[in-house]
Amino acid sequence: QSSPKLGAVFLNGRKAEQGWRRYFAPKLGDSLPSSTLPSTSPAMASLNFAGKLAAWSALSEQARLLP
């Protein structure tokens, strides 16, 4: 099953990625690219706010390049 209006999926952390891979990716196959970004949760202390902001800001650039 394809999603013609959806160009990519961007996931908020590893838990979201695990859910994506378990429940949705098998149904969609390789038809929809996905990218995992650092979690915005304060519990993810291994990356400071500036690092998270940089990763999520890069997402806006990627999204502009999608068809």
XYZ file of N, CA, C and O in Angstrom, residues 17-65:
196
model
N 11.132 5.188 16.386
C 11.682 4.378 15.298
C 11.303 2.908 15.474
O 10.910 2.238 14.513
N 11.396 2.418 16.698
C 11.038 1.018 16.959
C 9.569 0.752 16.620
O 9.239 -0.263 16.009
N 8.694 1.665 17.007
C 7.271 1.516 16.688
C 7.021 1.560 15.195
O 6.231 0.778 14.658
N 7.709 2.469 14.520
C 7.590 2.586 13.060
C 7.984 1.282 12.394
O 7.277 0.757 11.546
N 9.158 0.769 12.774
C 9.667 -0.460 12.154
C 8.781 -1.667 12.458
O 8.623 -2.542 11.632
N 8.189 -1.684 13.625
C 7.366 -2.826 14.009
C 5.980 -2.813 13.356
O 5.484 -3.837 12.897
N 5.344 -1.645 13.354
C 3.946 -1.595 12.938
C 3.687 -1.074 11.521
O 2.729 -1.474 10.880
N 4.501 -0.155 11.050
C 4.187 0.497 9.781
C 5.116 0.124 8.631
O 4.659 -0.104 7.516
N 6.394 0.097 8.867
C 7.356 -0.183 7.795
C 7.079 -1.511 7.087
O 7.167 -1.566 5.861
N 6.722 -2.580 7.806
C 6.451 -3.836 7.102
C 5.299 -3.727 6.104
O 5.295 -4.396 5.080
N 4.345 -2.863 6.379
C 3.195 -2.710 5.487
C 3.517 -1.839 4.284
O 2.933 -1.999 3.224
N 4.446 -0.913 4.464
C 4.765 0.023 3.387
C 6.011 -0.367 2.605
O 6.269 0.175 1.540
N 6.803 -1.269 3.141
C 8.023 -1.687 2.461
C 9.008 -0.538 2.373
O 9.115 0.279 3.275
N 9.709 -0.458 1.271
C 10.700 0.587 1.071
C 10.124 1.801 0.347
O 10.865 2.664 -0.097
N 8.818 1.854 0.216
C 8.202 2.928 -0.558
C 8.251 4.284 0.144
O 8.055 5.311 -0.481
N 8.527 4.297 1.438
C 8.514 5.536 2.203
C 9.782 5.635 3.056
O 9.945 4.891 4.017
N 10.683 6.543 2.699
C 11.911 6.665 3.483
C 11.622 7.224 4.874
O 10.700 8.008 5.068
N 12.431 6.800 5.849
C 12.286 7.315 7.205
C 13.640 7.765 7.731
O 14.682 7.276 7.299
N 13.584 8.698 8.661
C 14.793 9.226 9.281
C 14.509 9.442 10.760
O 13.465 9.977 11.121
N 15.430 9.001 11.608
C 15.255 9.153 13.048
C 16.088 10.320 13.549
O 17.289 10.381 13.314
N 15.423 11.217 14.228
C 16.076 12.384 14.812
C 16.232 12.169 16.313
O 15.561 11.310 16.889
N 17.090 12.968 16.956
C 17.230 12.821 18.407
C 15.924 13.176 19.111
O 15.213 14.098 18.705
N 15.632 12.455 20.153
C 14.420 12.706 20.922
C 14.455 14.101 21.517
O 15.493 14.583 21.978
N 13.310 14.752 21.520
C 13.215 16.075 22.130
C 12.977 15.986 23.632
O 12.939 17.001 24.313
N 12.858 14.782 24.148
C 12.612 14.584 25.567
C 13.783 15.080 26.413
O 14.945 14.860 26.073
N 13.488 15.720 27.541
C 14.568 16.125 28.437
C 15.310 14.921 29.025
O 16.429 15.050 29.502
N 14.705 13.756 28.964
C 15.357 12.555 29.475
C 16.566 12.165 28.632
O 17.447 11.445 29.091
N 16.622 12.651 27.395
C 17.770 12.356 26.532
C 18.844 13.403 26.801
O 18.976 14.395 26.107
N 19.614 13.177 27.855
C 20.600 14.159 28.297
C 21.935 14.034 27.565
O 22.820 14.859 27.750
N 22.081 13.033 26.736
C 23.367 12.845 26.048
C 23.588 13.893 24.967
O 24.705 14.045 24.476
N 22.542 14.619 24.609
C 22.652 15.668 23.599
C 22.001 16.929 24.156
O 20.854 16.898 24.600
N 22.738 18.026 24.135
C 22.189 19.268 24.691
C 21.189 19.903 23.725
O 21.012 19.443 22.604
N 20.557 20.975 24.191
C 19.527 21.634 23.396
C 20.060 22.095 22.051
O 19.396 21.930 21.027
N 21.266 22.665 22.038
C 21.841 23.159 20.778
C 22.024 22.023 19.774
O 21.772 22.196 18.579
N 22.437 20.853 20.242
C 22.605 19.702 19.358
C 21.278 19.221 18.803
O 21.161 18.891 17.618
N 20.264 19.189 19.661
C 18.930 18.783 19.208
C 18.382 19.788 18.199
O 17.813 19.414 17.183
N 18.573 21.068 18.504
C 18.093 22.108 17.611
C 18.757 22.009 16.238
O 18.094 22.126 15.210
N 20.051 21.741 16.223
C 20.770 21.612 14.951
C 20.223 20.444 14.133
O 19.997 20.568 12.925
N 19.989 19.314 14.789
C 19.472 18.137 14.075
C 18.075 18.395 13.532
O 17.772 18.063 12.382
N 17.214 18.991 14.339
C 15.852 19.251 13.903
C 15.792 20.373 12.876
O 14.925 20.379 12.000
N 16.702 21.324 12.945
C 16.753 22.395 11.939
C 17.156 21.834 10.580
O 16.654 22.276 9.542
N 18.058 20.869 10.585
C 18.463 20.224 9.331
C 17.271 19.522 8.688
O 17.195 19.417 7.464
N 16.340 19.065 9.497
C 15.129 18.419 8.989
C 14.353 19.354 8.079
O 13.857 18.950 7.035
N 14.258 20.614 8.446
C 13.498 21.539 7.610
C 14.137 21.683 6.237
O 13.443 21.834 5.233
N 15.451 21.602 6.175
C 16.134 21.640 4.880
C 15.825 20.382 4.078
O 15.560 20.442 2.883
N 15.859 19.229 4.730
C 15.543 17.966 4.049
C 14.108 17.976 3.525
O 13.848 17.542 2.414
N 13.195 18.477 4.328
C 11.789 18.464 3.936
C 11.551 19.335 2.704
O 10.711 19.008 1.879
N 12.289 20.398 2.565
C 12.129 21.259 1.392
C 12.561 20.563 0.109
O 12.126 20.919 -0.967
N 13.442 19.578 0.238
C 13.965 18.876 -0.936
C 13.086 17.729 -1.404
O 13.296 17.157 -2.454
